[in-house]
C-alpha cells in the first residue's frame, strides 16, 4: 500500500488532530520531495486495482482508497474516464461495494472506494461489542462522523483535480468534474448529504462537482420534514432498497421509511429500485462472511446472487446514462429487464 500526500483546501470543520497521521504525512513528504504524492507515481502503469492512502494535510487525516481502473481496451471518452466514488456503511472497509465496483469498472468508470476513519470497522470495534450493539453503533455514527465523511469526499474530489492537472500516469485520462457518488447505509447518508440534503443543525453540502448519485438503503430523516430536507436534491438520484431492508441501528429505518425517500425527493431526475425479499446486507456489494455481520433473512441470502446481478446491471446503466450520456443505457432504464414479480421500478 502506498501513502500519498496532498494539500487540499476544505471548508468543513476539522476533526480532532491525530499525531500519527501528521507523522505519516511528514514522512511521505520527506520521501517524495517538493511535489508531494507525485514522485512515487512515476510513469509506470498502475495495476487494474490499487490500494493507497491519501493524506489530507489540512485536516491531518489519512483516507484509505481502493482504485479500480477500466479495462485498457475501452475507449477513453474525449473528456476523460468518468469517476464514481463509493462510501461504505457503518463499520465498513475498502472491501465494501466490491461487487458494484467491479461492475462499474467494466462499464468504463474509474471507481474509488473510500474508507472513512472514525466510522469504519476499526471505529465500530472500539465503540460496540458487535454489530448487534445498536447503542455502540449509534456512538460510531455521531454527526461529527458524517461531517468527516463529507470532508473525505471533498478532499478526494480536490485530489482528483490535482492529479488530473499534474497529468500523473492514468490520471491524465480521468475527468475530475461530473463525478458520481454512491454509498450504502451510512454511505447513503453521505451521498444524499453531498447531493444537498439539509439537516437541523447543518445546511448540507450540494457539491457542484458531483453529477449523479446512487443511494443504497437510504432512509427518511429522523428529525424534520423530509420534503424540506431533500428539496435541493435535483440532480439524478437512484435509490435502491428492499422489502426486508430493516432497521440496523435502532433509529426507525424501516423498509417503508427507506422506500419513502423516493416520494420525498423532488420530481424530475429520480428513480427507485425496490427488490422483493432483499435485506440490508443485500446492498453492501459484498459476498461471503462479510454479509453475515447482521442477522439475515434466509430468503435474502438465497436470492443474493440474483439481486446482485440485477443491481449491478441497473446501476451500471445509471452511470453510463448520466455520466457518459449513453442513450442506449438511458433507454434501458425506462423499463429494466430482469425484474422479478415482486420487484418495483419507479421513475419520476
CSV table of C-alpha atoms in Angstrom, one decimal:
chain,number,residue,atom,x,y,z
A,1,UNK,CA,0.0,0.0,0.0
A,2,UNK,CA,1.3,3.4,-0.9
A,3,UNK,CA,0.8,6.6,1.1
A,4,UNK,CA,0.5,9.8,-0.9
A,5,UNK,CA,0.0,13.2,0.5
A,6,UNK,CA,-1.9,16.2,-0.8
A,7,UNK,CA,-2.7,19.7,0.5
A,8,UNK,CA,-6.3,20.4,-0.1
A,9,UNK,CA,-8.4,23.4,0.8
A,10,UNK,CA,-11.7,22.4,2.6
A,11,UNK,CA,-14.4,24.3,4.3
A,12,UNK,CA,-15.7,21.6,6.6
A,13,UNK,CA,-14.8,21.7,10.3
A,14,UNK,CA,-11.5,19.8,11.0
A,15,UNK,CA,-11.8,16.7,13.2
A,16,UNK,CA,-9.6,16.0,16.2
A,17,UNK,CA,-5.9,16.0,15.4
A,18,UNK,CA,-4.2,12.7,15.1
A,19,UNK,CA,-0.5,12.9,15.7
A,20,UNK,CA,0.3,9.6,13.9
A,21,UNK,CA,-1.4,10.9,10.7
A,22,UNK,CA,0.7,14.0,10.7
A,23,UNK,CA,3.8,11.9,11.2
A,24,UNK,CA,2.8,9.6,8.3
A,25,UNK,CA,2.3,12.7,6.1
A,26,UNK,CA,5.6,14.2,7.1
A,27,UNK,CA,7.4,11.0,6.3
A,28,UNK,CA,5.7,10.9,2.9
A,29,UNK,CA,6.7,14.4,2.1
A,30,UNK,CA,10.2,13.8,3.1
A,31,UNK,CA,10.4,10.8,0.8
A,32,UNK,CA,8.5,12.5,-2.1
A,33,UNK,CA,10.4,15.8,-2.1
A,34,UNK,CA,8.8,19.1,-3.0
A,35,UNK,CA,6.0,17.5,-5.2
A,36,UNK,CA,4.0,15.5,-2.6
A,37,UNK,CA,2.3,12.5,-3.9
A,38,UNK,CA,3.9,12.7,-7.4
A,39,UNK,CA,7.4,11.4,-7.0
A,40,UNK,CA,6.4,7.8,-6.3
A,41,UNK,CA,3.9,7.6,-9.1
A,42,UNK,CA,6.3,8.0,-12.0
A,43,UNK,CA,5.3,6.9,-15.4
A,44,UNK,CA,4.6,3.3,-14.6
A,45,UNK,CA,1.2,1.9,-15.5
A,46,UNK,CA,-1.0,1.3,-12.5
A,47,UNK,CA,-2.5,-2.1,-11.8
A,48,UNK,CA,-6.2,-2.7,-12.5
A,49,UNK,CA,-6.8,-2.4,-8.8
A,50,UNK,CA,-4.7,-0.5,-6.3
A,51,UNK,CA,-5.0,0.3,-2.6
A,52,UNK,CA,-3.5,3.6,-1.5
A,53,UNK,CA,-3.7,6.0,1.4
A,54,UNK,CA,-4.2,9.6,0.6
A,55,UNK,CA,-3.3,12.1,3.3
A,56,UNK,CA,-5.2,15.4,3.7
A,57,UNK,CA,-2.6,17.6,5.4
A,58,UNK,CA,-5.2,20.3,6.1
A,59,UNK,CA,-7.3,18.1,8.3
A,60,UNK,CA,-4.4,15.8,9.2
A,61,UNK,CA,-6.4,12.8,8.2
A,62,UNK,CA,-5.5,9.7,6.2
A,63,UNK,CA,-8.1,8.4,3.8
A,64,UNK,CA,-7.6,4.8,2.5
A,65,UNK,CA,-8.7,4.5,-1.1
A,66,UNK,CA,-9.1,1.5,-3.4
A,67,UNK,CA,-8.9,2.4,-7.1
A,68,UNK,CA,-10.4,0.4,-9.9
A,69,UNK,CA,-9.4,1.2,-13.4
A,70,UNK,CA,-11.4,0.5,-16.5
A,71,UNK,CA,-10.0,-2.1,-18.9
A,72,UNK,CA,-7.3,-0.7,-21.1
A,73,UNK,CA,-9.1,-1.7,-24.3
A,74,UNK,CA,-12.0,0.6,-23.5
A,75,UNK,CA,-12.1,3.8,-25.5
A,76,UNK,CA,-11.3,6.9,-23.4
A,77,UNK,CA,-14.1,9.5,-23.8
A,78,UNK,CA,-13.0,12.9,-25.1
A,79,UNK,CA,-13.3,14.5,-21.7
A,80,UNK,CA,-11.7,11.5,-19.9
A,81,UNK,CA,-13.0,8.5,-17.9
A,82,UNK,CA,-15.8,9.4,-15.5
A,83,UNK,CA,-15.2,8.7,-11.8
A,84,UNK,CA,-17.5,7.1,-9.3
A,85,UNK,CA,-16.9,7.3,-5.6
A,86,UNK,CA,-18.3,4.6,-3.2
A,87,UNK,CA,-18.8,5.4,0.5
A,88,UNK,CA,-19.2,2.4,2.8
A,89,UNK,CA,-21.7,1.9,5.6
A,90,UNK,CA,-21.0,2.0,9.3
A,91,UNK,CA,-18.2,-0.4,10.1
A,92,UNK,CA,-17.1,-0.8,6.5
A,93,UNK,CA,-13.7,-1.2,4.9
A,94,UNK,CA,-12.3,-0.8,1.4
A,95,UNK,CA,-13.9,-4.1,0.5
A,96,UNK,CA,-17.4,-2.6,0.8
A,97,UNK,CA,-19.1,-2.2,-2.6
A,98,UNK,CA,-16.8,-4.7,-4.2
A,99,UNK,CA,-19.4,-6.3,-6.5
A,100,UNK,CA,-20.7,-2.9,-7.6
A,101,UNK,CA,-17.1,-1.5,-8.1
A,102,UNK,CA,-16.2,-4.4,-10.4
A,103,UNK,CA,-19.3,-3.9,-12.5
A,104,UNK,CA,-18.8,-0.1,-12.8
A,105,UNK,CA,-15.2,-0.6,-13.8
A,106,UNK,CA,-16.3,-2.8,-16.6
A,107,UNK,CA,-18.9,-0.1,-17.6
A,108,UNK,CA,-16.0,2.3,-18.2
A,109,UNK,CA,-15.8,4.2,-14.9
A,110,UNK,CA,-12.8,4.7,-12.6
A,111,UNK,CA,-14.1,3.6,-9.2
A,112,UNK,CA,-12.8,4.9,-5.9
A,113,UNK,CA,-13.8,3.0,-2.8
A,114,UNK,CA,-13.3,5.2,0.3
A,115,UNK,CA,-12.7,4.1,3.9
A,116,UNK,CA,-13.7,6.6,6.5
A,117,UNK,CA,-11.7,6.7,9.7
A,118,UNK,CA,-13.9,7.1,12.7
A,119,UNK,CA,-16.9,5.2,11.2
A,120,UNK,CA,-15.1,2.2,9.7
A,121,UNK,CA,-14.6,-1.3,11.1
A,122,UNK,CA,-11.8,-0.2,13.5
A,123,UNK,CA,-14.0,2.5,14.9
A,124,UNK,CA,-17.0,0.3,15.3
A,125,UNK,CA,-15.0,-2.4,17.1
A,126,UNK,CA,-13.9,0.3,19.6
A,127,UNK,CA,-17.4,1.5,20.2
A,128,UNK,CA,-19.6,-1.5,20.0
A,129,UNK,CA,-19.4,-5.1,21.4
A,130,UNK,CA,-20.6,-6.4,18.0
A,131,UNK,CA,-23.0,-5.3,15.2
A,132,UNK,CA,-26.0,-6.2,17.4
A,133,UNK,CA,-25.0,-3.5,19.9
A,134,UNK,CA,-27.2,-0.7,18.5
A,135,UNK,CA,-26.2,1.9,21.1
A,136,UNK,CA,-22.5,1.3,20.2
A,137,UNK,CA,-23.2,1.6,16.5
A,138,UNK,CA,-25.0,4.9,17.1
A,139,UNK,CA,-21.9,6.2,19.0
A,140,UNK,CA,-19.8,5.5,15.9
A,141,UNK,CA,-22.4,7.3,13.7
A,142,UNK,CA,-22.4,10.6,15.5
A,143,UNK,CA,-23.0,13.8,13.5
A,144,UNK,CA,-19.3,14.7,13.5
A,145,UNK,CA,-18.5,11.5,11.7
A,146,UNK,CA,-21.0,12.4,8.9
A,147,UNK,CA,-19.2,15.8,8.7
A,148,UNK,CA,-15.9,14.0,8.5
A,149,UNK,CA,-17.2,11.9,5.7
A,150,UNK,CA,-18.3,15.0,3.8
A,151,UNK,CA,-14.8,16.2,4.2
A,152,UNK,CA,-13.3,13.0,2.8
A,153,UNK,CA,-15.4,13.2,-0.3
A,154,UNK,CA,-14.5,16.9,-0.9
A,155,UNK,CA,-10.8,16.1,-0.3
A,156,UNK,CA,-10.9,13.2,-2.8
A,157,UNK,CA,-12.5,15.5,-5.4
A,158,UNK,CA,-9.7,18.0,-4.8
A,159,UNK,CA,-7.1,15.3,-5.2
A,160,UNK,CA,-8.7,14.1,-8.4
A,161,UNK,CA,-8.3,17.6,-9.8
A,162,UNK,CA,-4.7,17.9,-8.6
A,163,UNK,CA,-3.8,14.5,-10.2
A,164,UNK,CA,-5.5,15.5,-13.5
A,165,UNK,CA,-3.6,18.8,-13.6
A,166,UNK,CA,-0.4,17.1,-12.9
A,167,UNK,CA,-1.1,14.5,-15.6
A,168,UNK,CA,0.3,11.7,-13.5
A,169,UNK,CA,0.0,8.4,-15.3
A,170,UNK,CA,-3.5,7.2,-15.9
A,171,UNK,CA,-4.9,10.2,-14.0
A,172,UNK,CA,-4.3,12.3,-17.1
A,173,UNK,CA,-7.2,10.4,-18.7
A,174,UNK,CA,-9.6,11.0,-15.8
A,175,UNK,CA,-12.4,13.5,-15.7
A,176,UNK,CA,-12.4,15.3,-12.3
A,177,UNK,CA,-15.7,17.0,-12.9
A,178,UNK,CA,-19.1,15.4,-13.3
A,179,UNK,CA,-18.3,12.7,-10.8
A,180,UNK,CA,-20.8,10.1,-9.5
A,181,UNK,CA,-21.2,9.4,-5.7
A,182,UNK,CA,-22.8,6.4,-4.2
A,183,UNK,CA,-22.9,4.7,-0.8
A,184,UNK,CA,-24.6,2.1,1.4
A,185,UNK,CA,-26.5,2.8,4.6
A,186,UNK,CA,-24.3,5.4,6.4
A,187,UNK,CA,-22.7,5.9,3.0
A,188,UNK,CA,-26.2,6.7,1.6
A,189,UNK,CA,-26.4,9.4,4.2
A,190,UNK,CA,-23.1,10.6,3.0
A,191,UNK,CA,-24.3,10.5,-0.6
A,192,UNK,CA,-27.5,12.5,0.0
A,193,UNK,CA,-25.7,15.0,2.2
A,194,UNK,CA,-23.2,15.8,-0.6
A,195,UNK,CA,-26.2,15.9,-3.0
A,196,UNK,CA,-27.8,18.7,-1.0
A,197,UNK,CA,-29.7,17.2,1.9
A,198,UNK,CA,-30.3,19.7,4.7
A,199,UNK,CA,-30.1,18.8,8.5
A,200,UNK,CA,-31.5,20.6,11.6
A,201,UNK,CA,-28.0,21.8,12.5
A,202,UNK,CA,-26.2,21.7,9.2
A,203,UNK,CA,-27.1,23.2,5.8
A,204,UNK,CA,-25.8,20.3,3.8
A,205,UNK,CA,-23.2,20.5,1.0
A,206,UNK,CA,-24.7,20.3,-2.5
A,207,UNK,CA,-21.2,19.7,-4.0
A,208,UNK,CA,-21.2,21.1,-7.6
A,209,UNK,CA,-18.5,18.7,-8.9
A,210,UNK,CA,-20.9,15.7,-8.4
A,211,UNK,CA,-23.4,15.0,-11.3
A,212,UNK,CA,-25.3,11.9,-10.3
A,213,UNK,CA,-25.9,9.7,-7.2
A,214,UNK,CA,-26.9,6.2,-6.1
A,215,UNK,CA,-28.1,5.7,-2.5
A,216,UNK,CA,-28.2,2.1,-1.3
A,217,UNK,CA,-30.5,1.7,1.7
A,218,UNK,CA,-31.3,5.3,2.2
A,219,UNK,CA,-33.9,6.4,4.8
A,220,UNK,CA,-36.1,9.4,5.6
A,221,UNK,CA,-34.6,11.9,8.1
A,222,UNK,CA,-35.2,11.0,11.7
A,223,UNK,CA,-36.0,14.7,12.5
A,224,UNK,CA,-37.8,17.3,10.5
A,225,UNK,CA,-39.8,17.3,7.3
A,226,UNK,CA,-38.3,15.1,4.6
A,227,UNK,CA,-39.5,17.2,1.7
A,228,UNK,CA,-37.8,20.2,3.1
A,229,UNK,CA,-34.6,18.3,3.8
A,230,UNK,CA,-34.4,16.9,0.3
A,231,UNK,CA,-35.7,19.9,-1.7
A,232,UNK,CA,-32.3,20.9,-3.1
A,233,UNK,CA,-31.6,17.4,-4.5
A,234,UNK,CA,-32.5,17.9,-8.1
A,235,UNK,CA,-29.6,16.1,-9.9
A,236,UNK,CA,-30.2,12.4,-10.9
A,237,UNK,CA,-30.6,10.1,-7.8
A,238,UNK,CA,-31.2,6.4,-7.9
A,239,UNK,CA,-32.5,4.9,-4.6
A,240,UNK,CA,-32.0,1.1,-4.1
A,241,UNK,CA,-33.7,-0.8,-1.3
A,242,UNK,CA,-35.6,-4.0,-0.5
A,243,UNK,CA,-38.7,-5.2,1.3
A,244,UNK,CA,-36.6,-6.6,4.1
A,245,UNK,CA,-34.2,-3.7,4.4
A,246,UNK,CA,-34.8,-3.3,8.1
A,247,UNK,CA,-33.5,-1.1,10.9
A,248,UNK,CA,-30.0,-1.9,11.9
A,249,UNK,CA,-29.3,0.9,14.4
A,250,UNK,CA,-32.5,1.3,16.4
A,251,UNK,CA,-33.3,4.6,14.7
A,252,UNK,CA,-36.5,3.6,13.0
A,253,UNK,CA,-35.2,3.0,9.5
A,254,UNK,CA,-37.9,0.5,8.4
A,255,UNK,CA,-38.3,-0.8,4.9
A,256,UNK,CA,-41.3,1.7,4.4
A,257,UNK,CA,-39.1,4.6,5.6
A,258,UNK,CA,-36.4,3.6,3.2
A,259,UNK,CA,-38.9,3.3,0.3
A,260,UNK,CA,-40.4,6.6,1.3
A,261,UNK,CA,-37.2,8.5,0.3
A,262,UNK,CA,-38.2,8.4,-3.4
A,263,UNK,CA,-41.6,10.2,-2.8
A,264,UNK,CA,-39.9,12.8,-0.6
A,265,UNK,CA,-37.3,13.7,-3.3
A,266,UNK,CA,-38.2,16.5,-5.8
A,267,UNK,CA,-39.8,15.3,-9.0
A,268,UNK,CA,-37.6,15.1,-12.0
A,269,UNK,CA,-34.5,13.1,-12.4
A,270,UNK,CA,-35.1,10.4,-9.7
A,271,UNK,CA,-35.6,6.6,-9.8
A,272,UNK,CA,-36.1,3.8,-7.3
A,273,UNK,CA,-35.4,0.1,-7.4
A,274,UNK,CA,-37.1,-2.0,-4.7
A,275,UNK,CA,-36.2,-5.6,-4.6
A,276,UNK,CA,-38.6,-8.1,-3.2
A,277,UNK,CA,-37.1,-10.1,-0.2
A,278,UNK,CA,-33.8,-8.2,-0.3
A,279,UNK,CA,-32.4,-7.2,3.1
A,280,UNK,CA,-29.9,-4.6,4.3
A,281,UNK,CA,-26.8,-6.6,3.5
A,282,UNK,CA,-28.1,-7.4,0.0
A,283,UNK,CA,-26.9,-3.9,-0.9
A,284,UNK,CA,-23.4,-3.8,0.7
A,285,UNK,CA,-21.9,-5.1,-2.5
A,286,UNK,CA,-20.1,-7.9,-0.8
A,287,UNK,CA,-20.4,-11.7,-0.6
A,288,UNK,CA,-19.5,-14.4,1.8
A,289,UNK,CA,-18.9,-13.9,5.5
A,290,UNK,CA,-18.8,-10.1,5.1
A,291,UNK,CA,-22.6,-10.1,4.6
A,292,UNK,CA,-23.2,-12.0,7.8
A,293,UNK,CA,-22.3,-9.3,10.3
A,294,UNK,CA,-26.0,-8.7,10.8
A,295,UNK,CA,-28.8,-11.3,11.1
A,296,UNK,CA,-30.1,-12.1,7.7
A,297,UNK,CA,-33.3,-13.5,6.2
A,298,UNK,CA,-32.7,-16.9,4.6
A,299,UNK,CA,-34.6,-15.9,1.5
A,300,UNK,CA,-32.5,-12.8,1.1
A,301,UNK,CA,-29.4,-14.9,1.3
A,302,UNK,CA,-30.8,-17.4,-1.2
A,303,UNK,CA,-31.7,-14.6,-3.7
A,304,UNK,CA,-28.4,-12.6,-3.2
A,305,UNK,CA,-26.8,-13.7,-6.5
A,306,UNK,CA,-29.9,-12.8,-8.5
A,307,UNK,CA,-30.2,-9.5,-6.7
A,308,UNK,CA,-26.5,-8.6,-7.2
A,309,UNK,CA,-26.7,-9.3,-10.9
A,310,UNK,CA,-29.7,-7.1,-11.4
A,311,UNK,CA,-28.4,-4.2,-9.2
A,312,UNK,CA,-25.1,-4.3,-11.0
A,313,UNK,CA,-26.7,-4.1,-14.4
A,314,UNK,CA,-29.1,-1.3,-13.5
A,315,UNK,CA,-26.6,0.8,-11.6
A,316,UNK,CA,-24.1,0.5,-14.5
A,317,UNK,CA,-26.7,1.7,-16.9
A,318,UNK,CA,-27.4,4.6,-14.4
A,319,UNK,CA,-23.8,5.8,-14.5
A,320,UNK,CA,-23.5,5.3,-18.3
A,321,UNK,CA,-26.7,7.3,-18.9
A,322,UNK,CA,-25.9,10.2,-16.5
A,323,UNK,CA,-22.1,10.3,-16.6
A,324,UNK,CA,-21.4,9.3,-20.2
A,325,UNK,CA,-24.6,10.5,-22.0
A,326,UNK,CA,-25.2,6.9,-23.2
A,327,UNK,CA,-28.6,7.0,-24.9
A,328,UNK,CA,-28.9,3.2,-25.1
A,329,UNK,CA,-28.3,2.9,-21.3
A,330,UNK,CA,-30.9,5.7,-20.7
A,331,UNK,CA,-33.4,3.7,-22.9
A,332,UNK,CA,-32.8,0.5,-20.9
A,333,UNK,CA,-33.6,2.4,-17.7
A,334,UNK,CA,-37.1,3.2,-19.0
A,335,UNK,CA,-38.1,-0.5,-18.4
A,336,UNK,CA,-35.1,-2.5,-16.9
A,337,UNK,CA,-35.1,-6.2,-17.8
A,338,UNK,CA,-34.6,-9.0,-15.2
A,339,UNK,CA,-37.1,-7.7,-12.6
A,340,UNK,CA,-38.8,-10.4,-10.6
A,341,UNK,CA,-42.6,-10.5,-10.0
A,342,UNK,CA,-42.4,-8.6,-6.7
A,343,UNK,CA,-39.7,-6.1,-7.7
A,344,UNK,CA,-40.6,-2.4,-8.3
A,345,UNK,CA,-39.0,0.2,-10.6
A,346,UNK,CA,-40.2,3.8,-10.5
A,347,UNK,CA,-39.0,7.0,-12.1
A,348,UNK,CA,-40.3,10.5,-11.9
